[in-house]
Tab-separated table of C-alpha atoms in Angstrom:
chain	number	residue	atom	x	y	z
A	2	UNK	CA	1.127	-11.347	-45.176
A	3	UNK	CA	3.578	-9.794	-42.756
A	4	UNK	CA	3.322	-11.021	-39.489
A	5	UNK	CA	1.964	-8.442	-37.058
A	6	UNK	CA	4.379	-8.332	-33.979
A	7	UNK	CA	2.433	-8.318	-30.438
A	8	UNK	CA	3.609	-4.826	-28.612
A	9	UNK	CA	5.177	-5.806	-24.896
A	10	UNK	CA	4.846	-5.197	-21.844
A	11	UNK	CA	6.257	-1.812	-20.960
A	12	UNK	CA	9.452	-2.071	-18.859
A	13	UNK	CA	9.012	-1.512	-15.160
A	14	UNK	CA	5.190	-2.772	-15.255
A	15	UNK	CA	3.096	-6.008	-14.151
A	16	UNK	CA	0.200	-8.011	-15.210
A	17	UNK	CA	-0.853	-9.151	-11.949
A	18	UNK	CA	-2.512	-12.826	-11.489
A	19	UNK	CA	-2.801	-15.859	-10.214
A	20	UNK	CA	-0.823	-16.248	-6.902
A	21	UNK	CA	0.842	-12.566	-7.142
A	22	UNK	CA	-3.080	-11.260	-7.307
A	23	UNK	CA	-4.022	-13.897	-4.728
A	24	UNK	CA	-0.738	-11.830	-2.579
A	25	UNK	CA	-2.335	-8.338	-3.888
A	26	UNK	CA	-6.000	-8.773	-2.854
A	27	UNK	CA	-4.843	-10.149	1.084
A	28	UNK	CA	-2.643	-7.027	1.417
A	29	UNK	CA	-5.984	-5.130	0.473
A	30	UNK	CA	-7.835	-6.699	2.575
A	31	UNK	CA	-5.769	-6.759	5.515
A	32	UNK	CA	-5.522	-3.465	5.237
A	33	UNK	CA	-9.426	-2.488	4.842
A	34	UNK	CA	-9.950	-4.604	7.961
A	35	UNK	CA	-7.397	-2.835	10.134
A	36	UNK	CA	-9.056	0.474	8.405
A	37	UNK	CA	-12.239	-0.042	9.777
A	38	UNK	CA	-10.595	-1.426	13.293
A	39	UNK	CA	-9.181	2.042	13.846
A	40	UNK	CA	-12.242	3.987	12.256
A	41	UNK	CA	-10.569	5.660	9.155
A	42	UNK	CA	-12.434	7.348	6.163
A	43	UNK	CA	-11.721	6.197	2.505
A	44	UNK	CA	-10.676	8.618	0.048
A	45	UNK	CA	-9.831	8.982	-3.564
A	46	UNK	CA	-7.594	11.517	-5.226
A	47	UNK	CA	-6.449	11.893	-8.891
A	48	UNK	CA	-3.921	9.686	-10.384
A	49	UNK	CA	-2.419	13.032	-11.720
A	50	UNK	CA	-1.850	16.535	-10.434
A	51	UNK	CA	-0.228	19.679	-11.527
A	52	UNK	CA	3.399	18.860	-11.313
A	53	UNK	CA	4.190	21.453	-8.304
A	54	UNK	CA	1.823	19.506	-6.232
A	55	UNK	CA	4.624	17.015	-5.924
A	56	UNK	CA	7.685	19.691	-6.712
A	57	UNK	CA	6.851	21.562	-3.403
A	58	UNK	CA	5.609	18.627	-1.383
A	59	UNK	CA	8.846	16.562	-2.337
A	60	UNK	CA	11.579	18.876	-2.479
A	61	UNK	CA	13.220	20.099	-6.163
A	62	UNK	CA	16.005	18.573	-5.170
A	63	UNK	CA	14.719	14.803	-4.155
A	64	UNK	CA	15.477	12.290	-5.799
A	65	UNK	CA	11.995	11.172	-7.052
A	66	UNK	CA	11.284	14.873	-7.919
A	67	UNK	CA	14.631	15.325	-10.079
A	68	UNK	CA	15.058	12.157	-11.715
A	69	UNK	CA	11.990	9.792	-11.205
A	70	UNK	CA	8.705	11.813	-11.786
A	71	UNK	CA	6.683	10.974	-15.163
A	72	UNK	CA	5.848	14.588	-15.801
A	73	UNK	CA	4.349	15.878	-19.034
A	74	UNK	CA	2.339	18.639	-20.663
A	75	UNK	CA	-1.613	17.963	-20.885
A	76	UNK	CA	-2.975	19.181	-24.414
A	77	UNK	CA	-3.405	22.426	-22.790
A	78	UNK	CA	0.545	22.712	-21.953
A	79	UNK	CA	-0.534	22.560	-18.406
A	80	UNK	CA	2.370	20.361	-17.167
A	81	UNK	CA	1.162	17.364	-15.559
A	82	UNK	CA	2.473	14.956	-13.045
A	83	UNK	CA	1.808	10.883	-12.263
A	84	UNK	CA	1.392	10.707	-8.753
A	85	UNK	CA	4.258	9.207	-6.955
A	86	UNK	CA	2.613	9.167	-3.914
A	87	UNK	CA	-0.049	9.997	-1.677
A	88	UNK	CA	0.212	12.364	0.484
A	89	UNK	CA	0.760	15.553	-1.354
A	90	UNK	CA	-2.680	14.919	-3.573
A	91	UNK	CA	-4.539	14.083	-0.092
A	92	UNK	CA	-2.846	17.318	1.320
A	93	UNK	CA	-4.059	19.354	-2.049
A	94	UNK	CA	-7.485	18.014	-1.286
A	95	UNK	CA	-7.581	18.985	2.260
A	96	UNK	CA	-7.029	22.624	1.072
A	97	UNK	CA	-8.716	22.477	-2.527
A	98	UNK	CA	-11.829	20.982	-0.903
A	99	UNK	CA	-12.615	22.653	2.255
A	100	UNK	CA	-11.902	19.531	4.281
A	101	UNK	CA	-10.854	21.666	7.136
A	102	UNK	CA	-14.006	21.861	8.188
A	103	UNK	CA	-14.098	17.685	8.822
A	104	UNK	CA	-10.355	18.132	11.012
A	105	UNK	CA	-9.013	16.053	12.378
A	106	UNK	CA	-9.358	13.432	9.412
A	107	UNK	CA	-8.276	10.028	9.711
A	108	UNK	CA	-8.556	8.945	5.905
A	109	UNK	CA	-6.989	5.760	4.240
A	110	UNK	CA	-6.119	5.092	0.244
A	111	UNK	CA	-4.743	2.404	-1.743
A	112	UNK	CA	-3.758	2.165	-5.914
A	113	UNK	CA	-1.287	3.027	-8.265
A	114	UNK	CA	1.731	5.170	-7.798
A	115	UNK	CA	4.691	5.620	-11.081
A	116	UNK	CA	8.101	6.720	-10.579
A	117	UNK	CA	10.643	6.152	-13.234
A	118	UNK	CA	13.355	3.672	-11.192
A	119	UNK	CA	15.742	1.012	-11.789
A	120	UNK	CA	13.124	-1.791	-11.728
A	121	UNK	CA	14.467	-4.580	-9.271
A	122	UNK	CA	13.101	-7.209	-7.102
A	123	UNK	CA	9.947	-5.929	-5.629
A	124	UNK	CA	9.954	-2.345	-7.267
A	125	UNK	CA	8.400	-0.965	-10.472
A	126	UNK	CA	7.693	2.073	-12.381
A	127	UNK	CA	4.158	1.133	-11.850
A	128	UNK	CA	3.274	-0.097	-8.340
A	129	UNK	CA	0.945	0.066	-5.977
A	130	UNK	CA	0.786	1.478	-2.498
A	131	UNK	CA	-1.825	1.509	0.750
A	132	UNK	CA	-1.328	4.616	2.411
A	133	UNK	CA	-2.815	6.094	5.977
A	134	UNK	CA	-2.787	9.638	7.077
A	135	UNK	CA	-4.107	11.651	10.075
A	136	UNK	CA	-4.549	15.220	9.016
A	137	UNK	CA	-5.531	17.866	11.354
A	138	UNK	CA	-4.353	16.346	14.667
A	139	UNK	CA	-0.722	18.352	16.147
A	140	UNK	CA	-1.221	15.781	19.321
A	141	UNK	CA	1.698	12.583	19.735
A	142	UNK	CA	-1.560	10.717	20.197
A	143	UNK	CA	-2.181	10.564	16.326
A	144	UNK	CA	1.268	9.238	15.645
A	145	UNK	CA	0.836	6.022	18.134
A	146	UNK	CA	-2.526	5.744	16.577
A	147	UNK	CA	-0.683	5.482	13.093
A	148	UNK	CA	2.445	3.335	14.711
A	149	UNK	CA	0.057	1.080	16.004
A	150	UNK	CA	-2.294	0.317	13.540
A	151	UNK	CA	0.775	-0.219	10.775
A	152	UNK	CA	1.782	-2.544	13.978
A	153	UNK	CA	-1.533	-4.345	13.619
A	154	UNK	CA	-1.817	-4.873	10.075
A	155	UNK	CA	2.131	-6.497	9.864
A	156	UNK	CA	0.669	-9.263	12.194
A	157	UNK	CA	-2.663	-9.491	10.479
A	158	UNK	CA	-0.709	-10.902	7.277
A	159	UNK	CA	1.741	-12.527	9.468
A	160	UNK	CA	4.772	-10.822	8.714
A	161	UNK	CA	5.422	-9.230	12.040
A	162	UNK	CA	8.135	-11.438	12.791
A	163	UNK	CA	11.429	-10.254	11.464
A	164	UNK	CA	9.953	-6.816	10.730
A	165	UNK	CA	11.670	-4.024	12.889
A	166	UNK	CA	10.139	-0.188	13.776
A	167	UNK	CA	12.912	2.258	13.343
A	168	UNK	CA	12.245	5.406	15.281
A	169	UNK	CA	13.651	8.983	15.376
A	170	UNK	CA	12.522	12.067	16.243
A	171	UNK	CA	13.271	15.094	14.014
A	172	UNK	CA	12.408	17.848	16.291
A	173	UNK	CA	10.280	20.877	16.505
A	174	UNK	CA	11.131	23.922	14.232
A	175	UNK	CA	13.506	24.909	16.772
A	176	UNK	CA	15.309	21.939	17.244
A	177	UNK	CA	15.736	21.333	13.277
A	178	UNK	CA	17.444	25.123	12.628
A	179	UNK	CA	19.918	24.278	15.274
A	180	UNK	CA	20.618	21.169	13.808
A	181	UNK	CA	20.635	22.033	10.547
A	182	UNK	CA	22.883	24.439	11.306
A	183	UNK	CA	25.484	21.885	12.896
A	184	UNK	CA	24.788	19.599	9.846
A	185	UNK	CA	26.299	22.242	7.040
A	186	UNK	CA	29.162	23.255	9.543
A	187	UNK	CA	29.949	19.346	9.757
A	188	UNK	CA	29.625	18.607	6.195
A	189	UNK	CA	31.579	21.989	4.754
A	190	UNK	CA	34.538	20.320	6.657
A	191	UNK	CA	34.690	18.009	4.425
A	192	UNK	CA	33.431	19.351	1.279
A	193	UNK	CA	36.247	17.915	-1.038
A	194	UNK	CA	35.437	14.797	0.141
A	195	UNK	CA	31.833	14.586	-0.305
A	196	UNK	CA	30.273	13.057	-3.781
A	197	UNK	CA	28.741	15.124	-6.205
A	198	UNK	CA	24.981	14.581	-5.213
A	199	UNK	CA	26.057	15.534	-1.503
A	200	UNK	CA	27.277	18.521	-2.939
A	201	UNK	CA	23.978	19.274	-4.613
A	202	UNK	CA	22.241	18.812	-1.436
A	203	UNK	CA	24.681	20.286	1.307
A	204	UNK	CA	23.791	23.485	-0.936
A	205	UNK	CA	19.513	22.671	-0.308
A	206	UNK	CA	18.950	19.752	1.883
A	207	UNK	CA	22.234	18.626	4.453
A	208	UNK	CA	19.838	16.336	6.471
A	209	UNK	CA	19.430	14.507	3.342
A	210	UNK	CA	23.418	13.697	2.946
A	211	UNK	CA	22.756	11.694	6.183
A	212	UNK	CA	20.467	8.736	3.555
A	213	UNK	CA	23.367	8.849	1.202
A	214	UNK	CA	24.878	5.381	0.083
A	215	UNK	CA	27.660	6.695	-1.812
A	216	UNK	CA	30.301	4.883	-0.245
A	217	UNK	CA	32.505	8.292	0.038
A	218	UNK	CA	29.826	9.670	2.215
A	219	UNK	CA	29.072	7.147	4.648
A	220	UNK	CA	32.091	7.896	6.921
A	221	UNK	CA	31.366	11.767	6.909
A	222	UNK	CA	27.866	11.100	7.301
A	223	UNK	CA	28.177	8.205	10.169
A	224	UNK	CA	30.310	11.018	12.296
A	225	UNK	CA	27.878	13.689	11.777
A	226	UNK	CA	26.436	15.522	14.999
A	227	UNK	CA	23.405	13.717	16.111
A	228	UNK	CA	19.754	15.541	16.916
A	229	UNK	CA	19.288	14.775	20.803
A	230	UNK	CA	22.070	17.394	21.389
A	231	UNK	CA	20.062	20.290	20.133
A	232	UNK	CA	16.087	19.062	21.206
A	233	UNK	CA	14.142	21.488	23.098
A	234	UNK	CA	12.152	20.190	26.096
A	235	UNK	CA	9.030	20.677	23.988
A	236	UNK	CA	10.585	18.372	21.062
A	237	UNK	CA	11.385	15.655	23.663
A	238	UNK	CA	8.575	15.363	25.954
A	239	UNK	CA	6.560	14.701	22.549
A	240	UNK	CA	9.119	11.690	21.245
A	241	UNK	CA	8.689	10.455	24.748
A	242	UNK	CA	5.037	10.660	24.581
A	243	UNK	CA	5.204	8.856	21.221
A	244	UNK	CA	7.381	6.174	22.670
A	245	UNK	CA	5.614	5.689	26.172
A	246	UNK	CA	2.268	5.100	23.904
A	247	UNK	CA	4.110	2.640	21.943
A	248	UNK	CA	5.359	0.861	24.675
A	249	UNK	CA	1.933	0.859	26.456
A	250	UNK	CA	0.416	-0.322	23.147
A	251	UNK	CA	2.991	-2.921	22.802
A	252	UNK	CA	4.656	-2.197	19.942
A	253	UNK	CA	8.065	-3.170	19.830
A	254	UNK	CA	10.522	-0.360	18.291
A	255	UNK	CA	14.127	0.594	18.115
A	256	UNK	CA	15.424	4.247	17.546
A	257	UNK	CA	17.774	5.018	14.452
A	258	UNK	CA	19.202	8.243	15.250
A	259	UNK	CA	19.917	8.219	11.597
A	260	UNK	CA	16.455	8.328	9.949
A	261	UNK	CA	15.999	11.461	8.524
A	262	UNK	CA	13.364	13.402	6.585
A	263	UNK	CA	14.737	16.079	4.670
A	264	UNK	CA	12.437	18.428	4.088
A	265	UNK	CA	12.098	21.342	6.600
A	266	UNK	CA	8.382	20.722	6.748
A	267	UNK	CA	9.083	17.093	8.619
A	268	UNK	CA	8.646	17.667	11.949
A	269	UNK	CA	9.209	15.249	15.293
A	270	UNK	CA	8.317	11.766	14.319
A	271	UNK	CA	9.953	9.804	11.662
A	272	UNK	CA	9.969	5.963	10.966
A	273	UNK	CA	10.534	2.730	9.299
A	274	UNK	CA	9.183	-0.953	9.577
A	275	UNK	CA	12.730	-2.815	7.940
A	276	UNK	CA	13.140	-6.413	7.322
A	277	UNK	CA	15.819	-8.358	5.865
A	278	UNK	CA	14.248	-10.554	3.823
A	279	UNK	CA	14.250	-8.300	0.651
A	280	UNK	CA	17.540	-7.783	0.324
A	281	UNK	CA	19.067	-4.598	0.290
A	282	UNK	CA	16.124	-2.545	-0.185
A	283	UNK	CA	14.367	-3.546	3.345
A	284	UNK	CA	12.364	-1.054	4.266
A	285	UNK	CA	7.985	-2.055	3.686
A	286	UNK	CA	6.562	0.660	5.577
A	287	UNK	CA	7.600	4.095	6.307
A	288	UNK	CA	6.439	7.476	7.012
A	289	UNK	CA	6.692	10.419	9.499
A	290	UNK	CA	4.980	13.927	10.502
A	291	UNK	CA	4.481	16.799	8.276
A	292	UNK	CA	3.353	19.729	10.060
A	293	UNK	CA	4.588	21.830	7.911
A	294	UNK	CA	3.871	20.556	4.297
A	295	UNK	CA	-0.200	22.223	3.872
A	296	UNK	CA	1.439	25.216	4.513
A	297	UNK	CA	4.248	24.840	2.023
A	298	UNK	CA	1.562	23.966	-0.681
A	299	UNK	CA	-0.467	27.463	0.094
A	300	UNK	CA	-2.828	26.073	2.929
A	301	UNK	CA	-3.656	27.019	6.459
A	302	UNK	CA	-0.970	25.782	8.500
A	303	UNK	CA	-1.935	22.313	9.635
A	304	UNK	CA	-0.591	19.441	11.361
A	305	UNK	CA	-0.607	15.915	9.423
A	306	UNK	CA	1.281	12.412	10.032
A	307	UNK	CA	0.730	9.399	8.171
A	308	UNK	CA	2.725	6.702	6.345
A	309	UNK	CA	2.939	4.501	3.515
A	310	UNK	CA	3.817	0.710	2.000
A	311	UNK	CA	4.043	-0.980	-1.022
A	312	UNK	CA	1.376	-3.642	-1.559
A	313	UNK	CA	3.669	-5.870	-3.948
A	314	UNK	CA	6.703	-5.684	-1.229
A	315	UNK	CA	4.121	-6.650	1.681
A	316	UNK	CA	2.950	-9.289	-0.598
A	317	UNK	CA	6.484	-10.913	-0.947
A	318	UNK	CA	6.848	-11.686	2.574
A	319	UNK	CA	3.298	-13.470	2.832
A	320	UNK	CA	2.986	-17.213	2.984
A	321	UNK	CA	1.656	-18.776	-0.608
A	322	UNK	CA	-1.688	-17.770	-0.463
A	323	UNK	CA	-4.242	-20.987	-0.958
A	324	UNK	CA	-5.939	-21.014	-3.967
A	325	UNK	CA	-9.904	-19.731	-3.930
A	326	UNK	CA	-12.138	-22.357	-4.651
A	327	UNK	CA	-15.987	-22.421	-4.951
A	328	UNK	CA	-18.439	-23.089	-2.356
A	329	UNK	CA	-20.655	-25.470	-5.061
A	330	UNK	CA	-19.513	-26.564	-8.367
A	331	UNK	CA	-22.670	-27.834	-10.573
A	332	UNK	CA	-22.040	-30.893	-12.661
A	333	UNK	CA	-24.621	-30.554	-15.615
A	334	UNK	CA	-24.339	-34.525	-16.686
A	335	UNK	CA	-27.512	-34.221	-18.977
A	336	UNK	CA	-27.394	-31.416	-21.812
A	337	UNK	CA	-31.746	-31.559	-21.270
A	338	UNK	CA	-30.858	-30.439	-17.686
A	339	UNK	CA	-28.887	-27.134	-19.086
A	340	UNK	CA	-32.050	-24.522	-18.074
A	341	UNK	CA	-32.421	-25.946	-14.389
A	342	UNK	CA	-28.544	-25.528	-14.395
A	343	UNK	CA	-28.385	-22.049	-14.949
A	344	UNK	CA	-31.639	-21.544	-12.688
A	345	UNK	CA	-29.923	-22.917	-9.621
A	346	UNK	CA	-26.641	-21.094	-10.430
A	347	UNK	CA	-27.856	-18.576	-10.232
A	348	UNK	CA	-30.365	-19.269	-6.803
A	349	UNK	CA	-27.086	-20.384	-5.240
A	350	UNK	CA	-25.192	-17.232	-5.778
A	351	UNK	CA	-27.912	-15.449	-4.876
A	352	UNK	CA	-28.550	-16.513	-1.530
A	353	UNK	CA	-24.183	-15.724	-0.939
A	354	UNK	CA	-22.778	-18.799	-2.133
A	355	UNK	CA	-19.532	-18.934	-4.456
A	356	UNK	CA	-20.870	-21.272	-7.068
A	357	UNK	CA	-19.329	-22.449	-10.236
A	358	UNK	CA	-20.836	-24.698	-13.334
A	359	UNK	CA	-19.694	-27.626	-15.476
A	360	UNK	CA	-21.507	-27.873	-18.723
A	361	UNK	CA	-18.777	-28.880	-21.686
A	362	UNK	CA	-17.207	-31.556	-23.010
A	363	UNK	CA	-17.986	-35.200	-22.121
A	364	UNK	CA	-21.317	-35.567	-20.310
A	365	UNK	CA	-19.807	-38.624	-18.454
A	366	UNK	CA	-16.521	-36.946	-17.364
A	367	UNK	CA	-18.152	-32.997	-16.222
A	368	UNK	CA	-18.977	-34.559	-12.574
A	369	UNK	CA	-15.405	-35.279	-12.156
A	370	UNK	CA	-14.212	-32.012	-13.458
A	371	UNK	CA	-16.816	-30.103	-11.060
A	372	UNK	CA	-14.810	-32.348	-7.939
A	373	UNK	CA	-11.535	-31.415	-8.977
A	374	UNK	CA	-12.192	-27.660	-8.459
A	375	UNK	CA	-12.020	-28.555	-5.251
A	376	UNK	CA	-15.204	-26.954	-4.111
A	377	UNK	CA	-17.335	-27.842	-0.927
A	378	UNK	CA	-20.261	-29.408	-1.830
A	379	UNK	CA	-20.823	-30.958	-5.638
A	380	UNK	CA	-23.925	-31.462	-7.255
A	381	UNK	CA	-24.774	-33.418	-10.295
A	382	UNK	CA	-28.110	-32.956	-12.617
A	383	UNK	CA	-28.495	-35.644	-14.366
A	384	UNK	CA	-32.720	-36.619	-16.050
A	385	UNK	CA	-34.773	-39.692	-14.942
A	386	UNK	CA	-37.948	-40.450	-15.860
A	387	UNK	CA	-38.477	-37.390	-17.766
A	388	UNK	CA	-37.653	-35.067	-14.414
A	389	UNK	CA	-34.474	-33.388	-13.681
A	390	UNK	CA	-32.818	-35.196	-10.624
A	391	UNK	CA	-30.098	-33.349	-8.128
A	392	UNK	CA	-27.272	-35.700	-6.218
A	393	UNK	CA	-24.948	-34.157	-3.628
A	394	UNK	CA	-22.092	-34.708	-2.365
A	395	UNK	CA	-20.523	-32.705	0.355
A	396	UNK	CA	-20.936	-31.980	4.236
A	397	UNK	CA	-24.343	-32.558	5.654
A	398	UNK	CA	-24.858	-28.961	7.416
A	399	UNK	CA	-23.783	-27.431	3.620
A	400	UNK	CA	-26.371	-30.026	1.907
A	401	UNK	CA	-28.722	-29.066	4.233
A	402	UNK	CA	-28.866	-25.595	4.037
A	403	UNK	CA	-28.604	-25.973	-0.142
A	404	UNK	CA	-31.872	-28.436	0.212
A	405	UNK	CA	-33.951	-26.020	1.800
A	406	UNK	CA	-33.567	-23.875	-1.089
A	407	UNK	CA	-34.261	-26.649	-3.275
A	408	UNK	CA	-37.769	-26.964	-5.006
A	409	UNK	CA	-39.596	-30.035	-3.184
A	410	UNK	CA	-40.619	-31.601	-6.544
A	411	UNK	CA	-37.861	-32.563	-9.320
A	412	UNK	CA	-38.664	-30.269	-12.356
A	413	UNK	CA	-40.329	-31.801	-15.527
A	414	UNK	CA	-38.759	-31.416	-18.865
């Protein structure tokens, strides 16, 4: 008989466990803690959309729309998309929905995203992402509530340290024509020296050339015309509002005049929290404001900021999570003491404790196996004198509090 060959693990996934989903589950609930902290909504949106959700939130000409979307046609020949991120589905809700009505919305997500990418250290084609987003709110008071809430969850995992907010503003609508404007003068004067992508995108997006790492582009790019030159008053009071409540808040930042959004419906703030500790690719959080992008995907026009981080990479820069153990691990040392076994199992978990049972192999050796799961307090069942007996071992308040849930007389067999 021809041996049947196990199919593998596709390329650019994960079967999360052990320590990795030990890593995954404190991200998660970090992150619902700091949720309900800053009073956010949950939400749930589709793990697919019509592709030109993401075409017209993203940009044709990104990279993630042109190269790393996994798009296909339903059996319908609708043409179908795999979110690769949030924002645009929560933005096609907001419209699709009526959710206007609830403005502003402070709403909060987490699960899968695709995008087909080189997988590396930290990144895959499947991944997972926690995402926040204020819609609704055109105020800078939304983006320090954002700033510092992202701020707040870093330090509750305790990977503050060595994490850095990059801040830039990208103006108002004003500010960005006039800067666009001095972009594609800037990069047209050196045209033949530009890379081929760079080309693509001094044509649709300039203010994207500015992200390139093509080594050709960096020098061209480096001595491009910064923004502050062309910000209208309006455009800077609100980065200075932004960075007076940051300061206030006590959140540390640093501004990169070079961190860009694209997209001409990015609008004033734009950031990154960056480490060094994952190599190249350093950047674990990162978002900006979109005032423009509901109205770019047919919707009233309607202010929105919100951000964005990968629950694996946030995992990688935790401390080893410890293992979980049980609260009570039941040593069943007498096969006749089996039903009373499962009877206070399941009393115990009941009344909210973790609880665990040893009832295989070697009667003699299953009270040692129940200690060495390491849990609190052990009890053993073993049968005297006809009645089913309980020992325990473990701290006296925890042995207390299981006793009064104890029957007073040992059970007869």
């Amino acid at each position: 008989m021809a041996r049947i060959e196990t199919p593998r693990r596709v390329r650019g996934t994960q079967d999360i466990f052990g320590d990795e989903q030990r890593r995954f589950a404190r991200v998660v609930a970090a992150f619902e803690h700091v949720r309900r902290l800053y009073c956010f909504q949950q939400v749930q949106v589709p793990v697919f959309e019509a592709t030109n959700v993401f075409a017209r939130s993203m940009g044709e000409t990104s990279d993630v729309v042109s190269k790393e979307m996994y798009t296909f046609p339903d059996r319908g020949d609708e043409l179908l998309t795999l979110r690769p991120e949030f924002t645009a589905g929560i933005c096609r809700a907001y419209i699709t929905e009526g959710w206007q009505q609830y403005a502003p919305l402070k709403l909060t997500t987490h699960g899968p995203v695709f995008r087909y990418e080189r997988p590396q250290k930290g990144r895959y084609r499947q991944f997972h992402q926690i995402d926040a987003e204020i819609i609704g709110a055109a105020e800078p008071q939304a983006d320090v509530e954002l700033l510092t809430m992202a701020d707040q969850l870093l330090k509750e995992l305790g990977i503050a340290e060595g994490v850095t907010l990059q801040l830039n503003t990208l103006g108002d609508a004003e500010t960005r024509e006039a800067w666009r404007a001095a972009l594609v003068a800037h990069f047209e004067a050196h045209r033949g020296e530009l890379s081929e992508d760079s080309l693509t995108r001094l044509d649709k997006n300039p203010m994207r050339i500015l992200d390139s790492k093509d080594p050709r582009d960096r020098p061209i790019a480096d001595s491009a015309p910064d923004i502050d030159a062309y910000l209208t008053d309006a455009a800077r009071a609100f980065f200075e509002a932004v960075t007076s409540g940051l300061d206030a808040a006590g959140v540390a930042w640093t501004r990169n005049a070079r961190l860009v959004r694209g997209l001409d419906y990015y609008r004033h703030t734009a950031f990154e929290f960056v480490t060094d500790r994952l190599g190249a690719q350093g950047t674990v959080l990162a978002g900006g404001r979109y005032d423009g992008l509901i109205g770019n995907l047919g919707g009233p026009e309607t202010p929105g900021v919100g951000w964005a981080a990968g629950i694996e990479r946030l995992g990688m820069l935790l401390a080893e999570p410890a293992a979980t153990v049980p609260d009570i691990c039941i040593a069943v040392e007498d096969d006749r003491a089996l039903p009373e076994g499962y009877r206070l199992l399941t009393l115990l978990r009941r009344n909210g404790f973790a609880t665990e049972m040893v009832a295989t192999g070697s009667p003699k050796k299953r009270f040692d196996k129940a200690a060495k799961t390491g849990a609190i307090l052990v009890l053993n069942l073993v049968v005297n004198d006809g009645r089913v007996r309980c020992g325990m071992r473990g701290p006296n308040d925890l042995v207390e509090r299981v006793s009064a849930l104890m029957p007073e007389e040992a059970p007869a067999l």
